[in-house]
CSV table of C-alpha atoms in Angstrom, one decimal:
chain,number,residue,atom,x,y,z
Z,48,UNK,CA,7.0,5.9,-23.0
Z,49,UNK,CA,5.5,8.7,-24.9
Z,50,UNK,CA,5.7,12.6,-23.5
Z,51,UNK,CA,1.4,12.9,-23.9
Z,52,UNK,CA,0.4,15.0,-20.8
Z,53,UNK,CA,-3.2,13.8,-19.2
Z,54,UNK,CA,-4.9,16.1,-17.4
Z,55,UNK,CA,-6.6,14.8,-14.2
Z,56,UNK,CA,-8.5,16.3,-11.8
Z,57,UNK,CA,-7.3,16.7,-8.6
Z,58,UNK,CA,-8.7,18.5,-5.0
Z,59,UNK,CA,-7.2,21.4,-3.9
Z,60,UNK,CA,-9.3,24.7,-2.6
Z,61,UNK,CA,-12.4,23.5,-4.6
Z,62,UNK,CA,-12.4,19.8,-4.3
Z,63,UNK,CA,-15.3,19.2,-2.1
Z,64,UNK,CA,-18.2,20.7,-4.7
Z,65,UNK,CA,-20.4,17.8,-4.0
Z,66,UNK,CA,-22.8,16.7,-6.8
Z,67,UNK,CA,-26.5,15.4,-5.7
Z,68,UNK,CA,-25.1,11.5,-6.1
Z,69,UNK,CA,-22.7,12.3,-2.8
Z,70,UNK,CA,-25.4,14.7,-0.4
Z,71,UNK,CA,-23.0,16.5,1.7
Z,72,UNK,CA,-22.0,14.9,5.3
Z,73,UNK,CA,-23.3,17.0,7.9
Z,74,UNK,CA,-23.2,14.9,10.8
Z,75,UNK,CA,-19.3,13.6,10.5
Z,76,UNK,CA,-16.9,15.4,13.0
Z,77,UNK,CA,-14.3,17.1,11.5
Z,78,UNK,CA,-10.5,17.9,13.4
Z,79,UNK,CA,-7.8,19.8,12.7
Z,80,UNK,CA,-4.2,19.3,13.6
Z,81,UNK,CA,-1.9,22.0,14.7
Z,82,UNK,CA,-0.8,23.0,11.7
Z,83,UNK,CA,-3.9,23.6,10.1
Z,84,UNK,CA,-5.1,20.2,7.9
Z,85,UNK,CA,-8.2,18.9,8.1
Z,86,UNK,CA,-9.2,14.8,9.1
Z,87,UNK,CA,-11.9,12.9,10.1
Z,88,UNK,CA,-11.8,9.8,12.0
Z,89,UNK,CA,-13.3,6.6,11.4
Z,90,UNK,CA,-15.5,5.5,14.6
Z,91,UNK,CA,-14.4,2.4,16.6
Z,92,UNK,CA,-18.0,0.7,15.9
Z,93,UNK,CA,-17.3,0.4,12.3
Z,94,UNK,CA,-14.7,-2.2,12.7
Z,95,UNK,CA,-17.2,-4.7,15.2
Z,96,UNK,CA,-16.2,-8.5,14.5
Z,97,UNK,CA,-13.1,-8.4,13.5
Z,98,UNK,CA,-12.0,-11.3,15.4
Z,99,UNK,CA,-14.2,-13.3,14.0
Z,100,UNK,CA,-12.4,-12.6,10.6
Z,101,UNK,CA,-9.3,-13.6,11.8
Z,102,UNK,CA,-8.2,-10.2,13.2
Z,103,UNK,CA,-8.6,-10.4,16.6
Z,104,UNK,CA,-5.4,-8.0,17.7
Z,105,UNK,CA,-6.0,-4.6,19.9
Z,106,UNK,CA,-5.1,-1.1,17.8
Z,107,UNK,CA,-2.2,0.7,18.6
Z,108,UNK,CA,-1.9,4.8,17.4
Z,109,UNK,CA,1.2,6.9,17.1
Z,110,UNK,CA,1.0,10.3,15.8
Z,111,UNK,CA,2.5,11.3,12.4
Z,112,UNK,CA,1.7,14.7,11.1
Z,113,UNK,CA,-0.5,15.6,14.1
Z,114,UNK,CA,-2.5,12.5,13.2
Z,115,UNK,CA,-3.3,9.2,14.6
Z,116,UNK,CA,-1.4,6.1,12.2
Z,117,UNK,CA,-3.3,3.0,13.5
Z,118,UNK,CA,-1.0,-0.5,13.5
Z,119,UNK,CA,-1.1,-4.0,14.9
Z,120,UNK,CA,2.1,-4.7,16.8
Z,121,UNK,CA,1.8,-8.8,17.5
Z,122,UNK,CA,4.5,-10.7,19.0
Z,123,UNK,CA,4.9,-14.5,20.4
Z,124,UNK,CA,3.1,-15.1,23.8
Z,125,UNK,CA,5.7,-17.4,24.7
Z,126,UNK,CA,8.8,-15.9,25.1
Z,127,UNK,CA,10.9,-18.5,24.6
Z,128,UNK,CA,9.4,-18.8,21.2
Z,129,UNK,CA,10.9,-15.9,20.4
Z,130,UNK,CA,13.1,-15.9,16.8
Z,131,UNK,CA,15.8,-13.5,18.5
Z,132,UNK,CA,14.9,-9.5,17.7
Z,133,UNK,CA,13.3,-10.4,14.0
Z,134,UNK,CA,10.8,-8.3,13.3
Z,135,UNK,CA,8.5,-8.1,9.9
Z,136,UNK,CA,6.9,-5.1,9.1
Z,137,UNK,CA,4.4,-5.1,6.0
Z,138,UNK,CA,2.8,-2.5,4.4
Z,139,UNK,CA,-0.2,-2.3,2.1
Z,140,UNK,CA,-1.0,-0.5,-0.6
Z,141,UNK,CA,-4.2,1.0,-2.2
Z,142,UNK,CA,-7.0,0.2,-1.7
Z,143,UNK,CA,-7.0,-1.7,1.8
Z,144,UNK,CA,-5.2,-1.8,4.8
Z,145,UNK,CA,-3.9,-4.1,8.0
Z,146,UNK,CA,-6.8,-6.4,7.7
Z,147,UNK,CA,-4.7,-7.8,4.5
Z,148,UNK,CA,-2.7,-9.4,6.5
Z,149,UNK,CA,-4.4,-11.0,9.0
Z,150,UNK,CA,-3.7,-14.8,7.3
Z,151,UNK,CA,0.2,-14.2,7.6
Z,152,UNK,CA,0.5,-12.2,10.8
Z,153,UNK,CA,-0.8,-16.3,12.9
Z,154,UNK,CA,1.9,-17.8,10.9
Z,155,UNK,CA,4.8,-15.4,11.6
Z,156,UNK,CA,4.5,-14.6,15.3
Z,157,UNK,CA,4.2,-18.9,15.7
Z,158,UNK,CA,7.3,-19.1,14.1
Z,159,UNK,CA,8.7,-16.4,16.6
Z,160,UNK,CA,8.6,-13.3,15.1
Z,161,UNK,CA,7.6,-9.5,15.7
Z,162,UNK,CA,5.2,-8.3,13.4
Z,163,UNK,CA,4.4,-4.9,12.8
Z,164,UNK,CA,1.2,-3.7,10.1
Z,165,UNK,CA,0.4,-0.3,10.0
Z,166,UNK,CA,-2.7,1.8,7.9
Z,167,UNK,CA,-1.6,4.6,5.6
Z,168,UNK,CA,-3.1,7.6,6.8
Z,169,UNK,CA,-6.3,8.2,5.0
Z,170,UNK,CA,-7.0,4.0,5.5
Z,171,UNK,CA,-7.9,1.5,7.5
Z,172,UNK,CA,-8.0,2.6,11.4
Z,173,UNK,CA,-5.6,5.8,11.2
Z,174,UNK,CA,-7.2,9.7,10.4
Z,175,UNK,CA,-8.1,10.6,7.6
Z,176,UNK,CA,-6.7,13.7,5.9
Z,177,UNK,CA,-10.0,15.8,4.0
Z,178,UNK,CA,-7.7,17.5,1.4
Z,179,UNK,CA,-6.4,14.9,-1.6
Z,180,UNK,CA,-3.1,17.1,-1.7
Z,181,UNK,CA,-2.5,15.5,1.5
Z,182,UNK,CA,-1.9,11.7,-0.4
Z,183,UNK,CA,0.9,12.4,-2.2
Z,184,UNK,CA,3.9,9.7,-2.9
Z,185,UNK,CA,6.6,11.8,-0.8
Z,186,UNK,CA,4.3,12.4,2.0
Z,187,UNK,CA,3.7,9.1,2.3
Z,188,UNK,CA,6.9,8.0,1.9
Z,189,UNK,CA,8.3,10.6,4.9
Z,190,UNK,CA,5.1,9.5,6.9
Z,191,UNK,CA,6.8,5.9,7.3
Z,192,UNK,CA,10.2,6.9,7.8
Z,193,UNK,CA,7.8,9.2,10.7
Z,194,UNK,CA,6.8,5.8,11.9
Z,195,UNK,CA,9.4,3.7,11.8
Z,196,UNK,CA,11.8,6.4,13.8
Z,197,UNK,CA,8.9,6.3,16.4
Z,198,UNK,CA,7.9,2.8,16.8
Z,199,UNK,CA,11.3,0.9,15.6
Z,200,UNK,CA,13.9,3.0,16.6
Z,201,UNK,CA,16.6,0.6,16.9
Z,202,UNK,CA,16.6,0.6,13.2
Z,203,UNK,CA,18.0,4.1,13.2
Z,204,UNK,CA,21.0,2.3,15.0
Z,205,UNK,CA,21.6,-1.2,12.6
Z,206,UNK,CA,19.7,-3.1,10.0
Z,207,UNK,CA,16.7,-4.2,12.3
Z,208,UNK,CA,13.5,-4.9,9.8
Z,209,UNK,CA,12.4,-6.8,7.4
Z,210,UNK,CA,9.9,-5.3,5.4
Z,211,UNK,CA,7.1,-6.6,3.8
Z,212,UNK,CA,5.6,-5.0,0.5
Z,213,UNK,CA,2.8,-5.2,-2.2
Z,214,UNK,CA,1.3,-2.6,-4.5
Z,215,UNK,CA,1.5,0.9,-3.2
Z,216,UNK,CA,3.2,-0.5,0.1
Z,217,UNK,CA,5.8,-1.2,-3.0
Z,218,UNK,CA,5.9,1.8,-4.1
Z,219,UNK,CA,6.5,3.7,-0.7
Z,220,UNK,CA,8.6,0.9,1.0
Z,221,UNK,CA,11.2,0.7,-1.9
Z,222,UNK,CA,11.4,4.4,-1.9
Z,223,UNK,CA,11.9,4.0,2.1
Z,224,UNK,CA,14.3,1.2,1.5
Z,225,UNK,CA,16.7,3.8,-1.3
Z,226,UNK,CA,16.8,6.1,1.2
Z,227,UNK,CA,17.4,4.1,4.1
Z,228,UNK,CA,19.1,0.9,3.7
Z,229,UNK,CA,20.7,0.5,6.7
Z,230,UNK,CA,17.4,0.6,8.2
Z,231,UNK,CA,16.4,-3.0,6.5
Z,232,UNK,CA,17.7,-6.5,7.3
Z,233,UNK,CA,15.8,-8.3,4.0
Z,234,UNK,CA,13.3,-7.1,1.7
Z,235,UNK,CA,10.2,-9.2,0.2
Z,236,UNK,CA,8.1,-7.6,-2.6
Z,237,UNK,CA,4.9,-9.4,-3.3
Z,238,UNK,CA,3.1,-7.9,-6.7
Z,239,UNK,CA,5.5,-4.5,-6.0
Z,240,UNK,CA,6.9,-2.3,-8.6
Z,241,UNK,CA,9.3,1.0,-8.1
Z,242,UNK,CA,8.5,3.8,-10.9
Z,243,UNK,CA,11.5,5.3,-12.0
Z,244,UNK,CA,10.8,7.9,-15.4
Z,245,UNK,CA,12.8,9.5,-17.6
Z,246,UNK,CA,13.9,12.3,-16.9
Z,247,UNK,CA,11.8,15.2,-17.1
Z,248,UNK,CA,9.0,12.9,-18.4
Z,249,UNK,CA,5.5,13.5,-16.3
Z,250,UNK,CA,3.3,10.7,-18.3
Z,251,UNK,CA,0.3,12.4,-16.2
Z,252,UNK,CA,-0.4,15.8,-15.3
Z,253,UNK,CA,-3.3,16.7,-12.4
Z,254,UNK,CA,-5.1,19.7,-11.8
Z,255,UNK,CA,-8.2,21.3,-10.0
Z,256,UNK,CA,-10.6,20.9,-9.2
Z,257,UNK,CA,-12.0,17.5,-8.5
Z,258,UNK,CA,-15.3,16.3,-8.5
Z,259,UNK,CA,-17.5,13.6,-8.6
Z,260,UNK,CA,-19.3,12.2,-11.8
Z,261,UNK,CA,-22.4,11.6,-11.3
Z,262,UNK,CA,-23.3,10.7,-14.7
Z,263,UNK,CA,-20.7,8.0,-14.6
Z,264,UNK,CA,-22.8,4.6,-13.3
Z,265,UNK,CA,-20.1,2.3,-14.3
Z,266,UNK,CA,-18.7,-0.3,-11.7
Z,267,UNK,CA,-15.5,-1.2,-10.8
Z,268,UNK,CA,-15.9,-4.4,-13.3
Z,269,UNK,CA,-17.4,-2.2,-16.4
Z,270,UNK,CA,-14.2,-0.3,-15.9
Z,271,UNK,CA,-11.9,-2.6,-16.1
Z,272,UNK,CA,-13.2,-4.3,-19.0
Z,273,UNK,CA,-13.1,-1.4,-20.8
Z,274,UNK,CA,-9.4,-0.9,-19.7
Z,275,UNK,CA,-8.8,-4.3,-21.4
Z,276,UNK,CA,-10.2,-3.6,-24.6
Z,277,UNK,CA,-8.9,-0.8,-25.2
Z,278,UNK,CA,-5.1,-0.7,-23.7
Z,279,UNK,CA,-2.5,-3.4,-23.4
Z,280,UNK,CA,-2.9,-2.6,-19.7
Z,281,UNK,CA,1.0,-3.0,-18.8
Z,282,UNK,CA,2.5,-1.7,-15.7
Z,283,UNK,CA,3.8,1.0,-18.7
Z,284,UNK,CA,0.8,1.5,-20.6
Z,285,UNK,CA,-0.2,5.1,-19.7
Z,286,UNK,CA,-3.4,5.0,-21.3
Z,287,UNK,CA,-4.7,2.3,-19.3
Z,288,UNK,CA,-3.4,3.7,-15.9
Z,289,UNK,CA,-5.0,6.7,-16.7
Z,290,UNK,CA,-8.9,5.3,-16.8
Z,291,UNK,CA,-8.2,3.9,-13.3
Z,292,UNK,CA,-6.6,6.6,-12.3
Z,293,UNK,CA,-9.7,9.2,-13.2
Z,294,UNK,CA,-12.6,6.3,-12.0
Z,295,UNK,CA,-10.9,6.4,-8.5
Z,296,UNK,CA,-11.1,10.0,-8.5
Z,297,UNK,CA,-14.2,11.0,-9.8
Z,298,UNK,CA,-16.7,7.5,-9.7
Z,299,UNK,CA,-19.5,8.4,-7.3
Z,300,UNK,CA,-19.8,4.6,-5.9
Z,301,UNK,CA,-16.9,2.2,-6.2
Z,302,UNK,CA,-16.2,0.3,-3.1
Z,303,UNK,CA,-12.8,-0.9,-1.6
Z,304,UNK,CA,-14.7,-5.1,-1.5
Z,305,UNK,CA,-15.0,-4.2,-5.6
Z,306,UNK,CA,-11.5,-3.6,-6.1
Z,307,UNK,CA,-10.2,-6.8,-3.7
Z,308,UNK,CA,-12.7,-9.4,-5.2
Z,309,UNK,CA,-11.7,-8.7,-8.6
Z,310,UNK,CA,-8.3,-8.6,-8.0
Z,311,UNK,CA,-8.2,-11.9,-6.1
Z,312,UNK,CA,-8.5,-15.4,-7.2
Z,313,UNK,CA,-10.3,-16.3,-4.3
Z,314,UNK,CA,-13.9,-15.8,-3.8
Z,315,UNK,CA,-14.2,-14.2,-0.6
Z,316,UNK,CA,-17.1,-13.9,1.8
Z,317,UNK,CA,-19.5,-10.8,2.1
Z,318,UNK,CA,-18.3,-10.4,5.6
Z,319,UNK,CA,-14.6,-10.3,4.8
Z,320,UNK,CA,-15.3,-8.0,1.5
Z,321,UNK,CA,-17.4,-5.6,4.0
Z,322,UNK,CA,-14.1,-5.2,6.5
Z,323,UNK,CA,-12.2,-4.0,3.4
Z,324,UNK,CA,-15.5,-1.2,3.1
Z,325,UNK,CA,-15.3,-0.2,6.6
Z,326,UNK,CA,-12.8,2.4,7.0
Z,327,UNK,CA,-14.2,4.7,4.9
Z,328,UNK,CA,-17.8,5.3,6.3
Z,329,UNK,CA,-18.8,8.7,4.6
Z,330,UNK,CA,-18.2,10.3,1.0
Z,331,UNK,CA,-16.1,12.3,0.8
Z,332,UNK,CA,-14.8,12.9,4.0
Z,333,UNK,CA,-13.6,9.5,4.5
Z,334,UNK,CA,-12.7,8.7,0.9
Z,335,UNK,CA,-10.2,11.1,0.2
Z,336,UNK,CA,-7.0,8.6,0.1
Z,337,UNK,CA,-8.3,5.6,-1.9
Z,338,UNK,CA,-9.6,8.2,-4.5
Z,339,UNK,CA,-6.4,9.5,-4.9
Z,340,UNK,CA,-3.9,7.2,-4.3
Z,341,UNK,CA,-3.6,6.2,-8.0
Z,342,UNK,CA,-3.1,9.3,-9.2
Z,343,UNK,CA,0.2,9.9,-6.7
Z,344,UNK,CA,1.9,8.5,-9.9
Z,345,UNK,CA,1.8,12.2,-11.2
Z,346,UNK,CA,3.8,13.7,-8.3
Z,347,UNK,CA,7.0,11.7,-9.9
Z,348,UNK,CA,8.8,13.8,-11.8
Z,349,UNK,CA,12.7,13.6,-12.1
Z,350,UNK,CA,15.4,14.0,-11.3
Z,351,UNK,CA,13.7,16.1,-8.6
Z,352,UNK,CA,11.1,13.8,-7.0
Z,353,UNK,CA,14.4,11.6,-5.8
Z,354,UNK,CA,13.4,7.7,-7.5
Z,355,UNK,CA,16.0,8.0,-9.6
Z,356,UNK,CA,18.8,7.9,-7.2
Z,357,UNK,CA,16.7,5.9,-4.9
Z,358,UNK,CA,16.7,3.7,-7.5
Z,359,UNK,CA,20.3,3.8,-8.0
Z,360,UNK,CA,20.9,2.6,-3.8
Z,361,UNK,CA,18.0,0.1,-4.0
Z,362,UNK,CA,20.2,-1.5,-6.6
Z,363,UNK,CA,23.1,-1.8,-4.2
Z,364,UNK,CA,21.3,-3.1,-1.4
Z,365,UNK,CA,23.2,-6.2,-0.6
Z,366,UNK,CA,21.2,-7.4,2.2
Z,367,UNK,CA,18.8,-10.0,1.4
Z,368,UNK,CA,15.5,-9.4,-1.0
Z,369,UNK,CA,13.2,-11.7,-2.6
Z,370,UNK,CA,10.5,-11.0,-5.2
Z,371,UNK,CA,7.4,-13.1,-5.1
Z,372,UNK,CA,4.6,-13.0,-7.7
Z,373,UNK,CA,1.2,-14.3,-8.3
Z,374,UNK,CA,0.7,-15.1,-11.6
Z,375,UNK,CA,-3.0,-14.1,-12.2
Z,376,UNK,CA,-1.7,-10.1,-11.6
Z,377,UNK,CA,-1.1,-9.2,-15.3
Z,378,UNK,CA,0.6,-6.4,-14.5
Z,379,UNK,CA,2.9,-6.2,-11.1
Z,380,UNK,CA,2.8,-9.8,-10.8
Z,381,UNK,CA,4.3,-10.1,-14.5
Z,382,UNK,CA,7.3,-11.9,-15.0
Z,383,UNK,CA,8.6,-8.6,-16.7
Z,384,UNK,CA,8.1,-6.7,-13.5
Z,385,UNK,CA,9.4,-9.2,-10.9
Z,386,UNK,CA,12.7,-9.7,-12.9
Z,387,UNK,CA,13.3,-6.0,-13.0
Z,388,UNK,CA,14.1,-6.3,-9.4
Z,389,UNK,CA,15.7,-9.3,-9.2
Z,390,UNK,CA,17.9,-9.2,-12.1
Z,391,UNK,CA,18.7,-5.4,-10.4
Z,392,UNK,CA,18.8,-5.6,-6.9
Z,393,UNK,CA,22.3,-6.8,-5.5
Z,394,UNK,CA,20.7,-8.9,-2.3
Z,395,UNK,CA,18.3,-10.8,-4.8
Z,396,UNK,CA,21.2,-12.9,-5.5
Z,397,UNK,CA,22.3,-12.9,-2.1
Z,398,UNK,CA,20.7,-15.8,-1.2
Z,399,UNK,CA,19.8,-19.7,-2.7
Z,400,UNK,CA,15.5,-18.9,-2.2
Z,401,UNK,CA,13.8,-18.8,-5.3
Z,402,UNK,CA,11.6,-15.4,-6.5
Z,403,UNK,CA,8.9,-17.8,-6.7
Z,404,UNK,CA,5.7,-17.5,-8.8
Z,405,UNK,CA,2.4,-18.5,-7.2
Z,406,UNK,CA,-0.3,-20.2,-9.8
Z,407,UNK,CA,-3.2,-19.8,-8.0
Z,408,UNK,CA,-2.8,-16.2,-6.7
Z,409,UNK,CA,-3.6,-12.7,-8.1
Z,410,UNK,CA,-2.9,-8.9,-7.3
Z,411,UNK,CA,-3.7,-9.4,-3.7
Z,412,UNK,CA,-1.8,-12.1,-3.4
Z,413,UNK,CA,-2.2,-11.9,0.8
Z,414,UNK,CA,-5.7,-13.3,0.3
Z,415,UNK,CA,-5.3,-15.6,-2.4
Z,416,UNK,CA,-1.9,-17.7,-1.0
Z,417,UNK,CA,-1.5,-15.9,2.6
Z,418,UNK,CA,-0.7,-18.8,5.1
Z,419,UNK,CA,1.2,-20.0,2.6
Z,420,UNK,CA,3.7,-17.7,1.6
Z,421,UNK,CA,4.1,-16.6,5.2
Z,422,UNK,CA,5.6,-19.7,5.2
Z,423,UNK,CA,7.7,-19.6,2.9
Z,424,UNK,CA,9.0,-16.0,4.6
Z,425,UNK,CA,9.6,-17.0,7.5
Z,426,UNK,CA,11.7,-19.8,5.8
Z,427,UNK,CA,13.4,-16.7,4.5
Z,428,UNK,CA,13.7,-15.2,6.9
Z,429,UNK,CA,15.3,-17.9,9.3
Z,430,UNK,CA,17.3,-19.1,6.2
Z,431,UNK,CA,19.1,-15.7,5.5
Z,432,UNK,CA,20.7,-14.7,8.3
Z,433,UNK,CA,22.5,-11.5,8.6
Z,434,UNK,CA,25.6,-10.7,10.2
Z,435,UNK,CA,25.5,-7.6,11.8
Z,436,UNK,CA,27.8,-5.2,13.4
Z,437,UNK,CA,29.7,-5.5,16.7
């Protein structure tokens, strides 16, 4: 990896300087926390008809940073279908949120397990922070470990989860998982990576201020054709991660439904690509996260961002962990990326279940083989058991 800086925009005092293509929002409510930040809140009307998506549960809130974080905590009705204390919590990445899961949370609880999904702040149900600076990977990463102390807290005693990742979800719950291992029983990455740069190498470099372009018409499929043509388009090509990176931040109308339908094998309905588009009712108020999220990849800088020797204990987590990949992601569900973890991580070996590879599944690999690989977790799950202490 080269040492070329990018510069990319990014909010900070002047990052709401709203162009005519995004007429300022007048009418949305905006709260502040006790500490002083800024969020908005996504009303409960915009997320009518779930159930008859498939994602029929109730919201539960808990507060992290003075800030509602929405999840779905399911278990079995039946008690005595109960799988013991098992409980699977799954975390999504960028840009989407719980409603991903909806085809593996059925399948879980059935076979007898707890499952716990939350929203990253800024998506899905939870509040929404105004400022970008407020996405950034290590308050993300502290905002779960905020979570699970609240809502799991007999992990801070033994191994008690097992956790459940895919693209940023990767990202964050590997970074969770190196600095908390004792926290995990088993880890599954689906289409996850974990960044570790050389030292003192900062492939991209952000600044202020931010801004829409409203000059840049372009949709989320013109982009990424032009990403192919003109970068390999590796998880390591800089280049390429860059375009995306500066369309999140600065393209006036890209739409959650754009990114999913592209990046899934299967076609899916208007009504299930118009959930993915709820959350984020207003620009900018409510956009702030999945415009920035991308560019979180600049805050890594080591050895003092910490992945580095998070990387390091990932590697010695001994517990069990299984990669899974669809093969239709070119880039985190690449044979290159999967192996990375399982040739690295002590607990891939662990066990006799193959890293599988699914054919007929791309980057969201929840919508394109959901029921299935729940499946084939839970067969994981029951298949690996863990011997914890007395």
């Amino acid at each position: 990896m080269s040492n070329t800086t990018f510069e990319f925009p990014i909010a900070g005092p002047d990052g709401y300087v709203a162009e005519p293509c995004v007429p300022d929002d007048n009418e949305t409510t905006i709260l502040t926390t006790d500490d002083g930040v800024d969020y908005v809140q996504t009303p409960d009307s915009a997320f009518a008809n779930l159930a008859e998506a498939g994602y029929p549960w109730e919201p539960n809130y808990v507060k992290v940073d003075g800030m509602r974080m929405h999840y779905i905590d399911v278990s079995p009705d039946d008690t005595s279908s109960s799988n013991g204390d098992e409980i699977v919590l799954m975390l999504h990445g960028q840009p989407t949120w719980s409603f991903l899961y909806r085809k593996m949370v059925p399948v879980l609880v059935e076979r007898g397990f707890r499952v716990i999904c939350p929203d990253m702040l800024g998506m899905g149900r939870s509040d929404k922070p105004l400022e970008m600076m407020e996405h950034t990977y290590s308050k993300h990463v502290e905002r779960i470990k905020s979570f699970i102390r609240q809502v799991i807290p007999d992990a801070l005693g033994e191994p008690t989860i097992t956790l459940f990742v895919q693209d940023w979800g990767s990202l964050i719950g590997l970074r969770v998982v190196g600095d908390e291992p004792s926290w995990f029983r088993r880890v599954i990455s689906a289409n996850g990576h974990f960044p570790v740069l050389p030292r003192g190498i900062r492939p991209f470099d952000v600044s202020n201020p931010v801004n829409y372009n409203c000059s840049d018409t372009r949709t989320f499929l013109d982009m990424s054709m032009e990403r192919m043509t003109s970068s390999p388009c590796s998880v390591t090509d800089q280049n390429c991660f860059g375009i995306w990176i500066y369309f999140a931040l600065t393209n006036p109308s890209w739409l959650p439904s754009d990114v999913v339908q592209l990046a899934s094998f299967k076609n899916l309905t208007n009504a299930t690509l118009e959930h993915y588009n709820a959350p984020y009712s207003t620009r900018p108020h409510h956009t702030a996260a999945m415009r920035t999220l991308p560019s979180m990849i600049a805050g890594i800088v080591e050895p003092e961002f910490g992945n580095t020797a998070a990387w390091e204990s990932l590697k010695e987590f001994e517990r069990p962990f299984l990669a899974l990949a669809g093969e239709l992601d070119p880039n985190l569900g690449s044979v290159g990326v999967q192996s990375n973890l399982y040739n690295n991580i002590a607990g891939a070996s662990s066990h006799t279940f193959e890293h599988k590879r699914y054919a007929n599944a791309s980057h969201f690999i929840q919508e394109d083989v959901g029921e299935e690989m729940a499946v084939y977790v839970a067969d994981f799950v029951d298949g690996t058991p863990v011997m914890l202490p007395t």
